[in-house]
XYZ file of C-alpha atoms in Angstrom:
655
model
C -10.551 14.553 17.178
C -10.378 10.978 18.345
C -11.902 7.962 16.719
C -11.435 5.201 19.213
C -9.427 2.438 17.629
C -10.791 -0.825 18.887
C -11.628 -4.265 17.617
C -14.314 -4.362 14.946
C -17.802 -4.960 16.354
C -18.227 -8.552 15.178
C -21.243 -9.059 17.428
C -22.949 -6.022 15.932
C -22.557 -6.756 12.229
C -26.316 -6.774 11.592
C -25.896 -5.599 7.992
C -22.478 -7.128 7.337
C -19.050 -5.564 7.643
C -20.321 -2.087 6.706
C -23.025 -1.996 9.407
C -21.442 0.961 11.196
C -21.274 2.954 7.969
C -24.897 2.101 7.129
C -25.987 3.203 10.625
C -24.273 6.578 10.114
C -26.056 6.986 6.753
C -29.420 6.028 8.307
C -28.783 8.664 10.989
C -28.291 11.285 8.276
C -31.429 10.174 6.409
C -33.664 10.417 9.510
C -32.033 13.724 10.519
C -32.867 15.176 7.095
C -36.380 13.743 7.219
C -37.017 15.259 10.657
C -35.662 18.648 9.581
C -37.831 18.729 6.425
C -40.948 17.685 8.345
C -40.283 20.341 10.998
C -39.583 23.205 8.585
C -41.749 22.461 5.552
C -44.896 20.759 6.872
C -47.698 21.321 9.360
C -47.535 17.800 10.724
C -47.709 17.192 14.448
C -44.296 17.843 16.042
C -44.193 14.194 17.108
C -43.490 13.190 13.500
C -40.316 15.297 13.414
C -39.378 14.237 16.934
C -39.786 10.547 16.068
C -37.480 11.017 13.108
C -34.876 12.785 15.281
C -35.082 10.043 17.938
C -34.508 7.404 15.246
C -31.527 9.433 14.011
C -30.231 9.500 17.593
C -30.467 5.698 17.761
C -28.532 5.060 14.556
C -25.982 7.842 15.130
C -25.357 7.053 18.789
C -25.384 3.249 18.708
C -21.721 2.483 18.037
C -20.445 5.656 19.733
C -22.298 4.626 22.911
C -20.701 1.171 22.772
C -17.247 2.758 22.503
C -17.972 5.181 25.344
C -19.327 2.370 27.565
C -16.217 0.226 26.997
C -13.994 3.168 27.905
C -16.010 4.037 31.033
C -15.759 0.399 32.191
C -11.984 0.841 32.088
C -12.229 4.066 34.055
C -11.692 6.509 31.194
C -13.714 9.182 29.427
C -13.046 10.265 25.862
C -14.640 12.434 23.196
C -17.096 9.619 22.405
C -18.587 10.106 25.872
C -18.593 13.878 25.495
C -20.415 13.608 22.172
C -23.117 11.394 23.694
C -23.436 13.752 26.678
C -23.693 16.784 24.389
C -26.324 15.074 22.225
C -28.365 14.119 25.315
C -28.007 17.658 26.644
C -29.163 19.107 23.334
C -32.200 16.821 23.406
C -32.973 17.839 26.991
C -33.192 21.487 26.042
C -35.158 20.711 22.860
C -32.346 21.093 20.276
C -32.954 17.675 18.739
C -31.795 18.650 15.252
C -28.399 19.831 16.465
C -27.942 16.747 18.598
C -28.779 14.486 15.649
C -26.444 16.455 13.357
C -23.700 16.122 15.945
C -24.169 12.344 16.084
C -24.442 11.985 12.310
C -21.185 13.788 11.511
C -19.279 12.141 14.321
C -20.603 8.631 13.643
C -19.800 8.962 9.924
C -16.154 9.712 10.698
C -16.179 6.911 13.279
C -17.511 4.404 10.733
C -14.969 5.312 8.060
C -12.151 4.972 10.586
C -13.258 1.461 11.557
C -13.820 0.503 7.937
C -10.033 0.452 7.370
C -9.226 -1.400 10.602
C -8.710 -4.864 9.048
C -5.805 -3.706 6.853
C -3.096 -5.445 8.870
C -5.064 -8.683 9.124
C -5.711 -8.749 5.371
C -2.070 -8.082 4.530
C -1.007 -11.047 6.660
C -3.576 -13.292 4.951
C -2.381 -12.167 1.528
C 1.219 -12.968 2.459
C 0.228 -16.382 3.770
C -1.347 -17.225 0.426
C 2.088 -16.972 -1.220
C 3.254 -20.244 0.226
C 1.836 -23.501 -1.163
C 0.121 -25.686 1.431
C 1.351 -29.033 0.078
C 4.846 -30.274 -0.783
C 5.846 -33.379 -2.756
C 8.549 -35.011 -0.664
C 10.890 -37.811 -1.749
C 11.254 -40.446 0.962
C 12.640 -43.994 0.647
C 12.556 -43.714 -3.139
C 8.850 -42.832 -3.192
C 7.007 -39.543 -3.681
C 4.314 -38.474 -1.206
C 2.319 -35.294 -0.652
C 2.559 -33.761 2.808
C 1.662 -30.453 4.450
C 4.512 -27.944 4.353
C 4.179 -27.715 8.151
C 5.350 -31.345 8.317
C 8.525 -30.743 6.301
C 11.802 -31.320 8.118
C 15.285 -29.940 7.556
C 17.132 -32.035 4.923
C 13.923 -33.400 3.394
C 14.067 -33.576 -0.396
C 11.097 -32.010 -2.188
C 10.254 -32.440 -5.860
C 9.092 -29.287 -7.664
C 7.159 -29.880 -10.877
C 7.262 -27.394 -13.795
C 5.196 -24.185 -13.383
C 4.401 -24.819 -9.704
C 5.268 -22.870 -6.565
C 8.320 -23.919 -4.598
C 7.278 -25.125 -1.134
C 10.405 -24.434 0.935
C 13.607 -22.411 1.129
C 16.445 -24.689 0.109
C 19.150 -25.633 -2.354
C 18.737 -27.433 -5.690
C 20.400 -30.858 -5.680
C 19.021 -32.111 -9.010
C 17.821 -30.394 -12.167
C 18.111 -26.929 -13.691
C 15.391 -24.441 -14.510
C 14.518 -20.768 -14.752
C 12.691 -19.576 -11.631
C 10.376 -16.571 -11.424
C 11.535 -14.854 -8.217
C 9.407 -11.723 -8.664
C 7.102 -12.599 -5.719
C 10.093 -12.432 -3.361
C 12.908 -10.372 -4.904
C 10.991 -8.270 -7.430
C 13.408 -9.198 -10.224
C 11.860 -8.443 -13.597
C 13.223 -11.518 -15.361
C 13.269 -15.206 -14.355
C 16.579 -16.322 -12.908
C 18.426 -19.394 -14.155
C 18.991 -21.884 -11.332
C 21.026 -25.058 -11.347
C 21.940 -27.881 -8.976
C 24.924 -27.826 -6.621
C 27.556 -30.495 -7.179
C 27.801 -31.562 -3.534
C 25.985 -30.787 -0.291
C 28.945 -31.635 1.944
C 29.971 -28.852 4.354
C 27.411 -26.317 3.127
C 27.988 -22.727 4.299
C 25.241 -20.731 6.046
C 22.060 -20.323 3.957
C 22.654 -16.608 3.357
C 26.176 -17.358 2.095
C 25.142 -19.944 -0.513
C 25.596 -19.139 -4.212
C 22.217 -17.697 -5.247
C 22.160 -19.695 -8.499
C 21.599 -22.847 -6.396
C 19.135 -21.362 -3.874
C 15.330 -21.235 -4.170
C 12.729 -19.525 -1.963
C 9.240 -20.468 -0.797
C 6.542 -18.982 -3.035
C 8.735 -18.494 -6.124
C 7.585 -20.212 -9.331
C 9.495 -22.945 -11.131
C 9.969 -22.833 -14.913
C 9.921 -25.684 -17.440
C 11.971 -28.371 -15.677
C 11.629 -30.632 -12.641
C 13.777 -29.681 -9.629
C 14.754 -31.567 -6.513
C 15.343 -29.261 -3.555
C 17.041 -30.005 -0.239
C 15.022 -28.237 2.465
C 17.244 -25.937 4.540
C 14.583 -23.882 6.343
C 11.353 -24.902 8.045
C 8.106 -23.179 7.089
C 8.222 -20.893 10.150
C 11.736 -19.698 9.201
C 11.184 -19.288 5.458
C 11.557 -16.029 3.548
C 7.757 -15.694 3.328
C 7.437 -16.175 7.101
C 10.009 -13.430 7.623
C 7.979 -11.125 5.380
C 4.866 -11.888 7.455
C 6.725 -11.094 10.686
C 8.054 -7.822 9.230
C 4.567 -6.691 8.234
C 3.166 -7.659 11.653
C 5.916 -5.744 13.445
C 5.399 -2.499 11.584
C 1.590 -2.706 11.320
C 1.264 -2.668 15.117
C 3.144 0.602 15.556
C 0.933 3.501 16.670
C 0.951 6.706 14.694
C 2.123 9.999 16.237
C -1.359 11.410 15.536
C -2.951 8.730 17.730
C -0.552 9.470 20.585
C -1.151 13.219 20.324
C -4.937 12.756 20.353
C -4.654 10.580 23.437
C -2.769 13.331 25.291
C -5.399 15.889 24.281
C -8.213 13.662 25.528
C -6.643 13.151 28.920
C -7.094 16.768 29.919
C -9.880 18.151 27.720
C -12.740 15.696 28.355
C -12.389 15.409 32.169
C -12.147 19.212 32.500
C -15.343 19.723 30.481
C -17.196 17.066 32.507
C -15.996 18.589 35.788
C -16.924 22.148 34.762
C -20.401 21.100 33.594
C -20.981 19.113 36.802
C -19.918 22.042 39.008
C -22.094 24.482 37.046
C -25.148 22.379 37.899
C -24.630 23.537 41.502
C -23.861 27.172 40.725
C -27.195 28.109 42.380
C -25.586 27.328 45.766
C -23.212 30.258 45.250
C -24.966 32.523 42.766
C -28.397 34.017 43.409
C -30.388 31.860 40.976
C -32.569 28.754 41.049
C -31.540 25.181 40.149
C -33.259 25.269 36.727
C -31.196 28.300 35.713
C -27.942 26.624 36.821
C -28.888 23.420 35.000
C -29.774 25.375 31.840
C -26.384 27.140 31.956
C -24.549 23.845 32.532
C -26.238 22.228 29.522
C -25.517 25.319 27.421
C -21.833 25.058 28.396
C -21.880 21.340 27.578
C -23.219 22.106 24.092
C -20.738 24.974 23.704
C -17.803 22.859 24.914
C -18.680 19.762 22.907
C -16.209 19.971 20.056
C -18.740 19.508 17.273
C -16.894 21.558 14.655
C -13.596 20.212 15.991
C -14.917 16.663 15.723
C -15.682 17.060 12.015
C -12.869 19.484 11.118
C -10.475 16.666 10.266
C -12.848 14.006 8.858
C -14.702 16.492 6.651
C -11.418 17.590 5.075
C -10.184 14.008 4.892
C -13.398 12.806 3.234
C -13.231 15.625 0.690
C -9.563 14.912 0.004
C -10.172 11.182 -0.385
C -13.160 11.821 -2.675
C -11.102 14.179 -4.860
C -8.302 11.615 -5.069
C -10.804 8.911 -6.058
C -11.931 11.065 -8.983
C -8.345 10.848 -10.260
C -8.112 7.068 -9.764
C -6.211 7.206 -6.470
C -7.359 5.277 -3.389
C -6.245 6.803 -0.064
C -6.853 4.626 2.986
C -7.631 7.075 5.760
C -6.706 10.453 7.152
C -3.258 9.553 8.476
C -2.003 8.694 4.988
C -3.580 11.831 3.529
C -1.980 14.057 6.180
C 1.427 12.360 6.257
C 1.920 12.396 2.504
C 2.023 16.193 2.510
C 5.061 16.224 4.801
C 7.155 13.907 2.622
C 10.394 15.112 1.020
C 11.904 11.669 0.304
C 10.379 8.935 -1.859
C 11.778 5.417 -2.295
C 10.691 3.572 -5.446
C 10.714 -0.077 -6.367
C 11.871 -0.498 -9.966
C 10.032 -3.349 -11.636
C 6.439 -2.483 -12.474
C 6.718 0.854 -10.699
C 9.253 2.962 -12.588
C 9.484 0.407 -15.401
C 6.978 -1.547 -17.484
C 7.711 -4.725 -15.513
C 8.468 -6.946 -18.521
C 11.519 -7.425 -20.749
C 11.556 -5.536 -24.051
C 13.796 -5.960 -27.069
C 15.982 -2.829 -27.200
C 18.857 -3.676 -29.563
C 19.376 -5.847 -32.628
C 23.003 -5.249 -33.684
C 24.081 -7.140 -36.843
C 27.755 -8.026 -37.334
C 29.809 -9.811 -40.011
C 27.893 -8.456 -43.047
C 24.516 -9.802 -41.883
C 21.568 -7.429 -42.301
C 19.386 -6.405 -39.366
C 16.344 -8.104 -40.928
C 18.253 -11.343 -41.580
C 19.581 -11.391 -38.010
C 16.098 -10.698 -36.638
C 14.605 -13.539 -38.735
C 17.258 -15.972 -37.519
C 16.682 -15.026 -33.872
C 12.877 -15.182 -34.281
C 12.942 -18.688 -35.780
C 15.210 -20.030 -33.041
C 13.743 -18.241 -30.024
C 10.142 -19.024 -31.022
C 10.894 -22.711 -30.314
C 11.943 -21.978 -26.708
C 9.618 -21.761 -23.691
C 11.934 -19.463 -21.750
C 10.139 -16.197 -20.806
C 12.985 -14.131 -22.250
C 12.805 -16.025 -25.551
C 9.044 -15.448 -25.729
C 9.520 -11.710 -25.107
C 12.187 -11.472 -27.842
C 10.046 -13.376 -30.354
C 6.998 -11.188 -29.685
C 8.946 -7.933 -30.020
C 10.720 -8.982 -33.231
C 7.352 -9.807 -34.818
C 5.994 -6.389 -33.843
C 9.077 -4.241 -34.528
C 10.160 -5.881 -37.805
C 6.792 -7.194 -39.029
C 8.231 -10.686 -39.416
C 6.696 -14.157 -39.081
C 8.288 -17.493 -38.145
C 9.616 -19.283 -41.258
C 10.205 -22.642 -39.540
C 13.859 -22.817 -40.612
C 15.050 -23.760 -37.107
C 15.043 -27.185 -35.475
C 16.693 -29.217 -32.726
C 16.542 -26.391 -30.192
C 18.420 -27.266 -27.011
C 18.341 -25.155 -23.827
C 21.756 -24.929 -22.174
C 21.004 -23.986 -18.562
C 22.574 -20.712 -17.461
C 24.145 -20.075 -20.858
C 21.533 -19.890 -23.643
C 20.292 -22.128 -26.454
C 21.639 -23.957 -29.488
C 19.750 -25.012 -32.619
C 20.045 -25.925 -36.265
C 19.102 -23.086 -38.644
C 19.016 -23.696 -42.405
C 21.204 -26.753 -41.882
C 23.869 -24.950 -39.832
C 24.468 -24.726 -36.102
C 23.439 -21.514 -34.277
C 24.077 -20.423 -30.683
C 22.270 -17.618 -28.824
C 23.488 -16.866 -25.309
C 26.206 -15.432 -23.120
C 30.006 -15.310 -23.394
C 30.353 -18.591 -21.503
C 28.257 -20.352 -24.157
C 30.505 -18.955 -26.894
C 33.666 -20.031 -25.066
C 32.329 -23.543 -24.437
C 31.315 -23.822 -28.086
C 34.751 -22.778 -29.331
C 33.544 -19.530 -30.898
C 35.954 -16.609 -30.714
C 34.801 -13.184 -29.500
C 36.937 -10.233 -30.538
C 37.623 -7.079 -28.522
C 34.951 -5.063 -30.369
C 32.209 -7.557 -29.456
C 33.301 -7.685 -25.817
C 33.386 -3.874 -25.669
C 29.821 -3.673 -27.043
C 28.651 -6.249 -24.488
C 30.236 -4.323 -21.594
C 28.757 -1.047 -22.825
C 25.223 -2.486 -23.103
C 25.497 -4.302 -19.759
C 26.638 -1.154 -17.951
C 23.537 0.554 -19.304
C 21.270 -2.080 -17.776
C 20.689 -4.322 -20.801
C 20.728 -8.102 -20.769
C 22.921 -9.006 -23.761
C 22.827 -12.180 -25.878
C 25.407 -13.078 -28.529
C 24.235 -14.701 -31.760
C 26.705 -17.080 -33.456
C 26.037 -18.781 -36.797
C 28.379 -21.144 -38.648
C 30.905 -20.662 -35.806
C 31.010 -16.867 -36.359
C 29.449 -14.132 -34.200
C 26.834 -12.482 -36.412
C 25.074 -10.170 -33.976
C 24.069 -9.008 -30.525
C 20.597 -8.833 -28.956
C 19.839 -6.396 -26.117
C 16.853 -6.809 -23.786
C 15.766 -4.552 -20.946
C 12.859 -3.791 -18.639
C 12.328 -0.265 -19.984
C 11.172 2.777 -17.983
C 7.516 3.790 -18.053
C 6.926 6.506 -20.640
C 5.668 8.873 -17.950
C 8.362 8.144 -15.329
C 10.857 10.886 -16.243
C 8.192 13.624 -16.500
C 6.704 12.492 -13.172
C 10.062 12.770 -11.401
C 10.595 16.269 -12.830
C 7.199 17.305 -11.467
C 8.031 15.780 -8.064
C 11.228 17.837 -7.929
C 9.266 20.970 -8.805
C 6.890 20.446 -5.861
C 9.775 20.011 -3.424
C 10.606 16.284 -3.285
C 14.353 16.412 -2.596
C 15.353 12.740 -2.591
C 14.099 10.043 -4.990
C 15.767 6.667 -4.477
C 15.285 3.390 -6.325
C 15.371 0.165 -4.275
C 15.512 -2.880 -6.544
C 16.259 -6.589 -6.511
C 17.805 -6.248 -9.974
C 21.525 -5.807 -10.614
C 23.140 -2.489 -9.624
C 24.015 -1.777 -13.277
C 20.333 -2.052 -14.213
C 19.370 0.281 -11.361
C 22.022 2.820 -12.337
C 20.936 2.758 -15.980
C 17.270 3.361 -15.170
C 18.225 6.083 -12.665
C 20.224 7.931 -15.320
C 17.414 7.694 -17.868
C 14.623 9.036 -15.677
C 16.460 11.366 -13.272
C 16.558 9.607 -9.896
C 18.876 10.957 -7.211
C 20.094 7.478 -6.164
C 19.730 3.783 -7.036
C 20.425 0.763 -4.836
C 20.469 -2.673 -6.481
C 20.819 -6.364 -5.537
C 18.396 -5.932 -2.605
C 16.401 -8.741 -0.970
C 13.217 -7.801 0.966
C 15.093 -7.462 4.262
C 17.674 -5.220 2.536
C 14.856 -2.947 1.362
C 13.561 -2.763 4.950
C 17.055 -1.792 6.159
C 17.318 0.843 3.421
C 13.921 2.322 4.369
C 14.929 2.343 8.040
C 18.124 4.264 7.153
C 16.145 6.792 5.114
C 13.678 7.303 7.979
C 16.569 7.938 10.398
C 17.980 10.524 7.979
C 14.811 12.216 6.708
C 12.237 11.341 9.448
C 9.383 10.770 6.986
C 9.519 8.840 3.714
C 7.079 7.394 1.188
C 7.673 3.994 -0.429
C 6.206 3.216 -3.851
C 6.039 -0.434 -4.892
C 3.957 -3.106 -6.564
C 5.271 -6.481 -5.437
C 5.014 -8.750 -2.408
C 8.708 -8.248 -1.854
C 7.975 -4.548 -1.263
C 5.355 -5.177 1.449
C 7.646 -5.064 4.541
C 9.480 -1.938 3.326
C 6.171 -0.308 2.392
C 4.670 -1.124 5.795
C 7.674 0.398 7.586
C 7.569 3.620 5.564
C 5.599 6.654 6.740
C 3.292 6.376 3.736
C 3.204 3.325 1.464
C 2.005 3.710 -2.119
C 1.055 0.737 -4.312
C 0.859 0.697 -8.080
C -2.699 -0.547 -8.374
C -3.311 -2.532 -11.538
C 0.091 -4.201 -11.452
C 0.214 -4.514 -7.675
C 0.053 -7.767 -5.761
C -2.719 -8.319 -3.223
C -0.362 -7.900 -0.297
C 1.148 -4.666 -1.618
C -2.333 -3.245 -2.010
C -3.442 -4.418 1.436
C -0.308 -3.052 3.084
C -0.375 0.233 1.171
C -1.843 3.467 2.497
C -2.293 4.835 -1.022
C -3.032 2.872 -4.209
C -2.682 4.335 -7.700
C -5.631 2.313 -8.990
C -5.241 3.232 -12.653
C -1.552 2.266 -12.453
C -0.573 5.795 -13.486
C 2.558 6.929 -11.668
C 1.941 10.419 -13.087
C -0.849 10.807 -10.495
C 1.740 10.840 -7.694
C 2.522 14.608 -7.815
C -1.219 15.359 -7.828
C -1.918 13.282 -4.714
C 1.043 14.808 -2.842
C -0.209 18.297 -3.738
C -3.723 17.299 -2.636
C -2.320 16.053 0.670
C -0.557 19.361 1.305
C -3.740 21.310 0.580
C -5.690 18.940 2.855
C -3.237 19.529 5.704
C -3.582 23.289 5.261
C -7.384 23.092 5.371
C -7.328 20.763 8.387
C -5.212 23.311 10.267
C -7.618 26.107 9.293
C -10.610 24.030 10.438
C -9.029 23.215 13.784
C -8.257 26.901 14.387
C -11.851 27.879 13.506
C -13.433 25.180 15.684
C -11.154 25.707 18.700
C -11.580 29.462 18.351
C -15.368 29.091 18.631
C -15.069 26.754 21.634
C -12.626 29.026 23.477
C -14.821 32.058 22.761
C -18.171 30.426 23.501
C -17.342 28.506 26.693
C -16.375 31.535 28.854
C -19.365 33.498 27.524
C -21.815 30.700 28.401
C -20.215 30.093 31.817
C -20.798 33.761 32.629
C -24.396 33.410 31.448
C -23.946 36.074 28.788
C -25.672 34.023 26.101
C -28.547 31.600 25.776
C -28.784 28.107 24.339
C -30.091 29.420 21.012
C -27.002 31.556 20.452
C -24.729 28.665 21.491
C -26.469 26.414 18.970
C -26.268 29.134 16.293
C -22.524 29.538 16.862
C -22.088 25.788 16.725
C -24.043 25.410 13.523
C -22.267 28.397 12.063
C -18.788 27.073 12.837
C -19.802 23.626 11.605
C -21.037 25.033 8.296
C -17.859 27.095 7.865
C -15.678 24.072 8.586
C -17.615 21.837 6.163
C -17.641 24.432 3.376
C -13.915 24.992 3.845
C -13.326 21.244 3.593
C -15.487 20.946 0.463
C -13.057 23.237 -1.381
C -10.825 20.168 -1.672
C -13.316 18.602 -4.096
C -12.298 21.243 -6.643
C -8.554 20.938 -6.062
C -6.382 21.129 -9.170
C -2.623 20.828 -9.526
C -0.997 24.190 -10.230
């Protein structure tokens, strides 16, 4: 079946954006009214006929527009055939069947067009990432300008907790930057200024600790950034271009339908036209030939075929919605069933998406509670997101409160923090901080750090009175349901499950081991994820991509079926996605794949039933071996069978 994919009917939005859907519903209402009047009352037949004519208007309005546009370009498609069949049915007095034909077809038509603005919305959502105004430093003064007016080598000033307006390199200041909108990293990244800007290498070769991207969010400190890319060349602009490129690609289903149309519709029109003049060859009058031609037109109009796919799709989508899964159209529903490879983003998809305290390891005769209290008092005075996460978790896990024994907290960019605790100096941070502070780390401590790091933990050393007294481990932990979900996916035949993440490879490997992934690829920027998806498609033909962040949008759009984690998902991921797990439950993924497979099976059955009726009925009517009543009965019968078969999906349950 073909739903003509065209521009939305802006000039016909009488009732808003859902006008076409409302018209289809009105068609159904007047069809039902006409049928009830005809069968259950003694009213004059004109009452029923008026209701059917109104149903014809609402059901045929948009289909007629589509058919007219196609005819103007010299083509005929199933839209035209549907209109012709409905008119033919009316001519021979079968108004109810004609109205039913238009109702079912127009409903599928409306739902198809309802999803047509997906690409446009995804572009708009991406555009909203980038701030519109930049504060630029010129001639010693600060002025606000549009980002479109920025020039290469301009210096922009980025205030705390604001979006960065351009891709560039930090020349003054240090801060933690939330890069999740672009890279998907679960934790803010410490950034610091570069010593000199003389003889800078290519942008992609710069040390990432000095580089910032458009749309990322600055932390607590003011930064000055040297602009190295114009707005049109920024990372966000590249994401927009990627989404545009893949959104415009036609699906194989569309191409196949087009081929079918090219021969089926013209042949039916030609046969019906020739049958009108059968009386010139056969011994019969013109009325008999015309009656046969209209009967053939009704028989050949693929009524059951036209609803075989949308009825199954609608049932499948409705069943998915009951489980908190939004599926955007029939292509996604059908394609998902043929998937054997799934690529997952990590942060917020397979993991909780926020750092959690995983280890408190006391050393040097300090108790776990004492170490936790020390860390809580110091970290509670810091605004760093990691410090806030540690403080919150210590309070919950150890039932402790801040005792206000810490003071003089000082953030040491890229290393950690120092403070005074109970009158003595304390350091919490990495090995570099310990080395710079003259604190010795023995082999046992270094071994513990390596072991935790290799298992995906971010490790901080705690030193008090110039002695290392403990280690703190933090990690973005897997979702509780992730491992069980992957086991279920394997059971239903998903062969390859790959993680694509912007986090470090060690983190990816650790999560993969914990939850049972077949592969993990770390340190990936958005364009790297797109390349990885492209490689997987070349190898496995069809893949699904599951993600929740803006950085996943291009890779998701390129994949055969894109799946967004709903509650945690960004606007662009949701707009780009074909499937959204609205309740943010990854455990619904096996169910929706199973539902897709069942939907595909039912669609195939429906197509066989509907084509079987057409291929049986057309020769019989051409030979004049049946009348219009029998043709209508067969049509209604096949339609009912197809619809009932599709409705079985509403009761689908995972085995």
